Amino acid sequence: MKTLMTDVLVVGGGLAGLRAAIGAKRRGHRVLALSLVPPKRSHSAAAQGGMQASLANVIRGQGDCEDVHFEDTVRGSDWGADQIVARMFVNTAPKAVRELAAWGTPWSRVRRGDHNVVINGEKVTLTERTEAHGLIAQRDFGGTKKWRTCHVSDGTGHAMLFTVSDQVIKHEIEVLERTEALALIHDGERCYGAVVRDLISGEIFACMAKATLIATGGAGRLYRVTTNAVICEGMGHALALETGIAPLGNMEAVQFHPTGIFPAGILVTEGCRGDGGLLRDVDGHRFMPDYEPEKKELASRDVVSRRMEEHIRKGKGIPSRFGEHLWLDITLLGKHHIEHNLREVKEICETFLGIDPARHWIPVRPAQHYTMGGVRTNPTGQSPWLTGLFAAGEAACWDLHGFNRLGGNSVAETVVAGMIVGEFMADFCDDSANTVAQPIKLAEEFVQRESAALNTLLHHPGKENAFRLCTEMQEVMTRCVGIFRSHDDLQEGVSQLQRLLQKSRDIGISGKHSGSNPELVAAYRVRRMLKLAVTIAHGALQRTESRGAHFREDFPQRNDEAWLKRTLAFWPDDRDATLPRLEYEPLDVKRMELPPGWRGYGAKDYINHPDTPARQSEIERVRNRVQTEGGDRFALQEALMPYADHLPESLRGRNERLDEPLENNP
């Protein structure tokens, strides 16, 4: 049996996995990365609009800091986020964006003096400070109080991924391209690596490691229309789920992006609306101010997506042979702005729609975009259930995003989590307690098990077609587990997905070769995709409230009293199982820096947690005491919810801004 030995095994070649790999390698550890595609083709390259970091360089970002970013993130999550993790994140994001700048990412930069922008549909002149000239620029994004989103025109992910990938080459980190992890090797308590399949030759072998990181991105391909790449099928999620030990967290939390081009679903960045674009209906009417008069098009993504679908339900959609859609109008931004700041959007519109967005409105409708749920980890990125298993990025439930993430926070999370988790994996490998001999016999058992399963699948005379089952699954998820959810729809979805999962055990494959065989790959992946799909639907059915992107029409209130808790999904060790086992992890209001309250959208209609009033009173007492003692915002934050000890020591330092120089902010 072929066996590769390493210290750190990274499953996934996108931004989160590569940045974590760099961190571990710089600490002197051997690192091996697996990637379905060449790393520079990973889905991270598709991110357009930017990454959030509270630099406060631009005039509309003045006054921004970690405190404001933290509050925006927690409110955006609808109080589903782990607030310790949110603090770790907002502290590290400025360090991450500056590190990328040092590595060569060509961030868009501030230019001194007057320049014209569009705000709320009106042309406005902003005057940027002379001292900010040449610093990293930020644009506006939904759900934020300040302009915070650092960008490279509208090709941010592409630029970031190429920069980080070049660093991987510089550090001589080995990447096995076109390889796929089939199963985690574990003994029920400790993860030792993964069983790997070469997608070209079909060879199956073991990769043994002290620490194993899942960083495989999202699971958008569970839905019919998604902004995700074709490789985003949730296989990293499935690796953990199928252990039966490491749970997935909050899988019912699925985000829909408001502006997928219609009907293809290809992403049109939130930067279009951040730069001043408007949403219009069949009459050309700008409708978002009717629903959200304060934030309008720049409400949180879950809110904008629901408002768009509500408006279509009212008969205000634009009919087409593919269905109804709405318009995104960026013509008011002007040809020069579009060609310089929204170049990818222009190319997408020209290529897939045959229109010039400087002259024509863009047909859009919400499309599945992001998976908030993932492999449940603690703040170090490690699974508390399976020692040695880590996760980062969209594949993880770290849990930064709760039930809705802010635009720009996910791109930032990839490199921030990569920085943090990479250090903690290195610490794990440094610990002599974790240098136990790797059990080769256990690896052989897992390789034999996976080889036998694939061989059985290849030669099983089944009636079912994997591609057809996948299409049916996507239709069920789109119809029953979408933006609006109800008991009847979810119950139907669960039943249909269970039926499809049972049928997937009778898949037949016409091509019997074990090498490069797309039919075989589809067959073993669709079974796992169906497990993830039924996990999402079942979790959504059980959660009888509305929170963030999870909106129940039959339970429209957020219910903190009953549901301020994280869903944990375990897959039973039963080959005939068709449902996960669900447990729940309460969020402790008494330890929150920002206790649950009104998000700022719609009516103030939610059911309070019984501990919230007492925690709010306690916060006021602490605030008054710190002010009386002459303490600053750092002293107040430390008194409310200490978090710095959760960060690697190298990342604990404060961040410098024009208005907060480090000599005044030690």
mmCIF file of N, CA and C in Angstrom, residues 36-99:
data_model
loop_
_atom_site.group_PDB
_atom_site.id
_atom_site.type_symbol
_atom_site.label_atom_id
_atom_site.label_comp_id
_atom_site.label_asym_id
_atom_site.label_seq_id
_atom_site.Cartn_x
_atom_site.Cartn_y
_atom_site.Cartn_z
ATOM 1 N N LEU A 36 -8.485 19.309 -5.743
ATOM 2 C CA LEU A 36 -9.203 18.734 -6.881
ATOM 3 C C LEU A 36 -8.702 19.320 -8.198
ATOM 4 N N VAL A 37 -8.274 20.576 -8.148
ATOM 5 C CA VAL A 37 -7.837 21.296 -9.347
ATOM 6 C C VAL A 37 -6.508 21.984 -9.027
ATOM 7 N N PRO A 38 -5.798 22.498 -10.039
ATOM 8 C CA PRO A 38 -4.632 23.325 -9.719
ATOM 9 C C PRO A 38 -5.060 24.466 -8.797
ATOM 10 N N PRO A 39 -4.301 24.759 -7.738
ATOM 11 C CA PRO A 39 -4.759 25.717 -6.728
ATOM 12 C C PRO A 39 -5.241 27.052 -7.275
ATOM 13 N N LYS A 40 -4.610 27.543 -8.301
ATOM 14 C CA LYS A 40 -5.025 28.847 -8.840
ATOM 15 C C LYS A 40 -6.360 28.783 -9.580
ATOM 16 N N ARG A 41 -6.929 27.566 -9.692
ATOM 17 C CA ARG A 41 -8.272 27.411 -10.266
ATOM 18 C C ARG A 41 -9.303 27.151 -9.166
ATOM 19 N N SER A 42 -8.898 27.244 -7.900
ATOM 20 C CA SER A 42 -9.836 27.020 -6.807
ATOM 21 C C SER A 42 -10.930 28.081 -6.816
ATOM 22 N N HIS A 43 -12.043 27.767 -6.151
ATOM 23 C CA HIS A 43 -13.199 28.668 -6.184
ATOM 24 C C HIS A 43 -12.916 30.000 -5.498
ATOM 25 N N SER A 44 -11.886 30.070 -4.669
ATOM 26 C CA SER A 44 -11.516 31.352 -4.053
ATOM 27 C C SER A 44 -11.301 32.430 -5.100
ATOM 28 N N ALA A 45 -10.893 32.035 -6.301
ATOM 29 C CA ALA A 45 -10.626 33.006 -7.365
ATOM 30 C C ALA A 45 -11.886 33.729 -7.817
ATOM 31 N N ALA A 46 -13.059 33.168 -7.514
ATOM 32 C CA ALA A 46 -14.315 33.749 -7.989
ATOM 33 C C ALA A 46 -14.784 34.916 -7.135
ATOM 34 N N ALA A 47 -14.202 35.100 -5.939
ATOM 35 C CA ALA A 47 -14.620 36.210 -5.073
ATOM 36 C C ALA A 47 -14.298 37.530 -5.759
ATOM 37 N N GLN A 48 -15.286 38.412 -5.810
ATOM 38 C CA GLN A 48 -15.106 39.635 -6.585
ATOM 39 C C GLN A 48 -14.944 40.884 -5.721
ATOM 40 N N GLY A 49 -15.890 41.121 -4.825
ATOM 41 C CA GLY A 49 -16.056 42.449 -4.235
ATOM 42 C C GLY A 49 -14.990 42.890 -3.266
ATOM 43 N N GLY A 50 -14.467 41.956 -2.418
ATOM 44 C CA GLY A 50 -13.424 42.376 -1.496
ATOM 45 C C GLY A 50 -13.477 41.664 -0.171
ATOM 46 N N MET A 51 -12.532 42.028 0.718
ATOM 47 C CA MET A 51 -12.460 41.463 2.064
ATOM 48 C C MET A 51 -12.533 42.587 3.088
ATOM 49 N N GLN A 52 -13.261 42.335 4.162
ATOM 50 C CA GLN A 52 -13.440 43.360 5.181
ATOM 51 C C GLN A 52 -12.269 43.382 6.165
ATOM 52 N N ALA A 53 -11.802 44.590 6.443
ATOM 53 C CA ALA A 53 -10.771 44.815 7.458
ATOM 54 C C ALA A 53 -10.876 46.278 7.874
ATOM 55 N N SER A 54 -10.902 46.541 9.170
ATOM 56 C CA SER A 54 -11.183 47.892 9.675
ATOM 57 C C SER A 54 -9.928 48.765 9.625
ATOM 58 N N LEU A 55 -9.528 49.161 8.421
ATOM 59 C CA LEU A 55 -8.350 50.001 8.249
ATOM 60 C C LEU A 55 -8.657 51.479 8.458
ATOM 61 N N ALA A 56 -9.899 51.888 8.153
ATOM 62 C CA ALA A 56 -10.332 53.285 8.338
ATOM 63 C C ALA A 56 -9.490 54.258 7.519
ATOM 64 N N ASN A 57 -9.122 53.871 6.300
ATOM 65 C CA ASN A 57 -8.318 54.753 5.455
ATOM 66 C C ASN A 57 -9.165 55.774 4.707
ATOM 67 N N VAL A 58 -10.277 55.326 4.106
ATOM 68 C CA VAL A 58 -11.100 56.235 3.308
ATOM 69 C C VAL A 58 -11.953 57.103 4.217
ATOM 70 N N ILE A 59 -12.407 58.226 3.679
ATOM 71 C CA ILE A 59 -13.132 59.198 4.496
ATOM 72 C C ILE A 59 -14.430 58.618 5.039
ATOM 73 N N ARG A 60 -15.088 57.735 4.266
ATOM 74 C CA ARG A 60 -16.332 57.123 4.741
ATOM 75 C C ARG A 60 -16.052 55.939 5.665
ATOM 76 N N GLY A 61 -14.793 55.636 5.890
ATOM 77 C CA GLY A 61 -14.424 54.605 6.850
ATOM 78 C C GLY A 61 -13.871 55.184 8.131
ATOM 79 N N GLN A 62 -13.782 56.510 8.201
ATOM 80 C CA GLN A 62 -13.231 57.153 9.393
ATOM 81 C C GLN A 62 -14.022 56.755 10.633
ATOM 82 N N GLY A 63 -13.312 56.444 11.696
ATOM 83 C CA GLY A 63 -13.957 56.010 12.929
ATOM 84 C C GLY A 63 -14.147 54.511 13.018
ATOM 85 N N ASP A 64 -13.833 53.806 11.911
ATOM 86 C CA ASP A 64 -13.962 52.346 11.945
ATOM 87 C C ASP A 64 -12.865 51.759 12.824
ATOM 88 N N CYS A 65 -13.188 50.640 13.453
ATOM 89 C CA CYS A 65 -12.217 49.948 14.291
ATOM 90 C C CYS A 65 -12.741 48.540 14.539
ATOM 91 N N GLU A 66 -12.014 47.772 15.321
ATOM 92 C CA GLU A 66 -12.435 46.402 15.616
ATOM 93 C C GLU A 66 -13.799 46.356 16.274
ATOM 94 N N ASP A 67 -14.120 47.351 17.117
ATOM 95 C CA ASP A 67 -15.401 47.352 17.826
ATOM 96 C C ASP A 67 -16.570 47.454 16.855
ATOM 97 N N VAL A 68 -16.446 48.330 15.855
ATOM 98 C CA VAL A 68 -17.534 48.518 14.888
ATOM 99 C C VAL A 68 -17.662 47.286 14.001
ATOM 100 N N HIS A 69 -16.523 46.764 13.558
ATOM 101 C CA HIS A 69 -16.546 45.560 12.725
ATOM 102 C C HIS A 69 -17.149 44.387 13.497
ATOM 103 N N PHE A 70 -16.791 44.265 14.766
ATOM 104 C CA PHE A 70 -17.339 43.204 15.609
ATOM 105 C C PHE A 70 -18.859 43.318 15.711
ATOM 106 N N GLU A 71 -19.356 44.501 15.992
ATOM 107 C CA GLU A 71 -20.802 44.669 16.141
ATOM 108 C C GLU A 71 -21.522 44.374 14.832
ATOM 109 N N ASP A 72 -20.984 44.856 13.714
ATOM 110 C CA ASP A 72 -21.591 44.556 12.411
ATOM 111 C C ASP A 72 -21.654 43.049 12.167
ATOM 112 N N THR A 73 -20.580 42.348 12.518
ATOM 113 C CA THR A 73 -20.499 40.904 12.277
ATOM 114 C C THR A 73 -21.502 40.145 13.128
ATOM 115 N N VAL A 74 -21.609 40.499 14.406
ATOM 116 C CA VAL A 74 -22.535 39.800 15.304
ATOM 117 C C VAL A 74 -23.978 40.083 14.909
ATOM 118 N N ARG A 75 -24.295 41.341 14.606
ATOM 119 C CA ARG A 75 -25.655 41.662 14.154
ATOM 120 C C ARG A 75 -25.956 40.960 12.831
ATOM 121 N N GLY A 76 -24.960 40.962 11.939
ATOM 122 C CA GLY A 76 -25.158 40.290 10.660
ATOM 123 C C GLY A 76 -25.439 38.819 10.819
ATOM 124 N N SER A 77 -24.842 38.196 11.843
ATOM 125 C CA SER A 77 -25.042 36.762 12.094
ATOM 126 C C SER A 77 -26.385 36.468 12.733
ATOM 127 N N ASP A 78 -27.140 37.530 13.071
ATOM 128 C CA ASP A 78 -28.392 37.414 13.820
ATOM 129 C C ASP A 78 -28.147 36.697 15.151
ATOM 130 N N TRP A 79 -27.044 37.052 15.761
ATOM 131 C CA TRP A 79 -26.614 36.538 17.061
ATOM 132 C C TRP A 79 -26.393 35.024 17.065
ATOM 133 N N GLY A 80 -26.012 34.489 15.906
ATOM 134 C CA GLY A 80 -25.649 33.080 15.864
ATOM 135 C C GLY A 80 -24.159 32.852 15.975
ATOM 136 N N ALA A 81 -23.347 33.926 15.875
ATOM 137 C CA ALA A 81 -21.891 33.792 15.844
ATOM 138 C C ALA A 81 -21.325 33.504 17.224
ATOM 139 N N ASP A 82 -20.156 32.880 17.246
ATOM 140 C CA ASP A 82 -19.349 32.751 18.450
ATOM 141 C C ASP A 82 -18.621 34.085 18.614
ATOM 142 N N GLN A 83 -18.944 34.829 19.663
ATOM 143 C CA GLN A 83 -18.415 36.183 19.774
ATOM 144 C C GLN A 83 -16.921 36.212 20.080
ATOM 145 N N ILE A 84 -16.391 35.182 20.711
ATOM 146 C CA ILE A 84 -14.936 35.093 20.884
ATOM 147 C C ILE A 84 -14.267 34.996 19.520
ATOM 148 N N VAL A 85 -14.793 34.143 18.656
ATOM 149 C CA VAL A 85 -14.232 33.983 17.308
ATOM 150 C C VAL A 85 -14.373 35.282 16.519
ATOM 151 N N ALA A 86 -15.516 35.959 16.658
ATOM 152 C CA ALA A 86 -15.708 37.228 15.949
ATOM 153 C C ALA A 86 -14.659 38.246 16.379
ATOM 154 N N ARG A 87 -14.329 38.287 17.666
ATOM 155 C CA ARG A 87 -13.295 39.199 18.155
ATOM 156 C C ARG A 87 -11.917 38.809 17.601
ATOM 157 N N MET A 88 -11.612 37.515 17.613
ATOM 158 C CA MET A 88 -10.348 37.056 17.051
ATOM 159 C C MET A 88 -10.233 37.485 15.592
ATOM 160 N N PHE A 89 -11.333 37.356 14.883
ATOM 161 C CA PHE A 89 -11.364 37.667 13.452
ATOM 162 C C PHE A 89 -11.143 39.151 13.184
ATOM 163 N N VAL A 90 -11.905 40.017 13.853
ATOM 164 C CA VAL A 90 -11.805 41.449 13.547
ATOM 165 C C VAL A 90 -10.449 42.003 13.957
ATOM 166 N N ASN A 91 -9.809 41.402 14.963
ATOM 167 C CA ASN A 91 -8.474 41.839 15.353
ATOM 168 C C ASN A 91 -7.427 41.452 14.321
ATOM 169 N N THR A 92 -7.605 40.309 13.683
ATOM 170 C CA THR A 92 -6.583 39.771 12.777
ATOM 171 C C THR A 92 -6.774 40.238 11.334
ATOM 172 N N ALA A 93 -7.984 40.637 10.955
ATOM 173 C CA ALA A 93 -8.244 40.999 9.557
ATOM 174 C C ALA A 93 -7.323 42.106 9.041
ATOM 175 N N PRO A 94 -7.093 43.206 9.781
ATOM 176 C CA PRO A 94 -6.150 44.209 9.259
ATOM 177 C C PRO A 94 -4.741 43.659 9.071
ATOM 178 N N LYS A 95 -4.323 42.759 9.930
ATOM 179 C CA LYS A 95 -2.999 42.139 9.783
ATOM 180 C C LYS A 95 -2.949 41.303 8.510
ATOM 181 N N ALA A 96 -4.057 40.618 8.219
ATOM 182 C CA ALA A 96 -4.102 39.756 7.038
ATOM 183 C C ALA A 96 -4.030 40.564 5.752
ATOM 184 N N VAL A 97 -4.784 41.653 5.682
ATOM 185 C CA VAL A 97 -4.792 42.431 4.444
ATOM 186 C C VAL A 97 -3.439 43.102 4.226
ATOM 187 N N ARG A 98 -2.784 43.505 5.314
ATOM 188 C CA ARG A 98 -1.463 44.125 5.177
ATOM 189 C C ARG A 98 -0.399 43.090 4.828
ATOM 190 N N GLU A 99 -0.549 41.880 5.356
ATOM 191 C CA GLU A 99 0.375 40.807 4.975
ATOM 192 C C GLU A 99 0.266 40.529 3.479
#
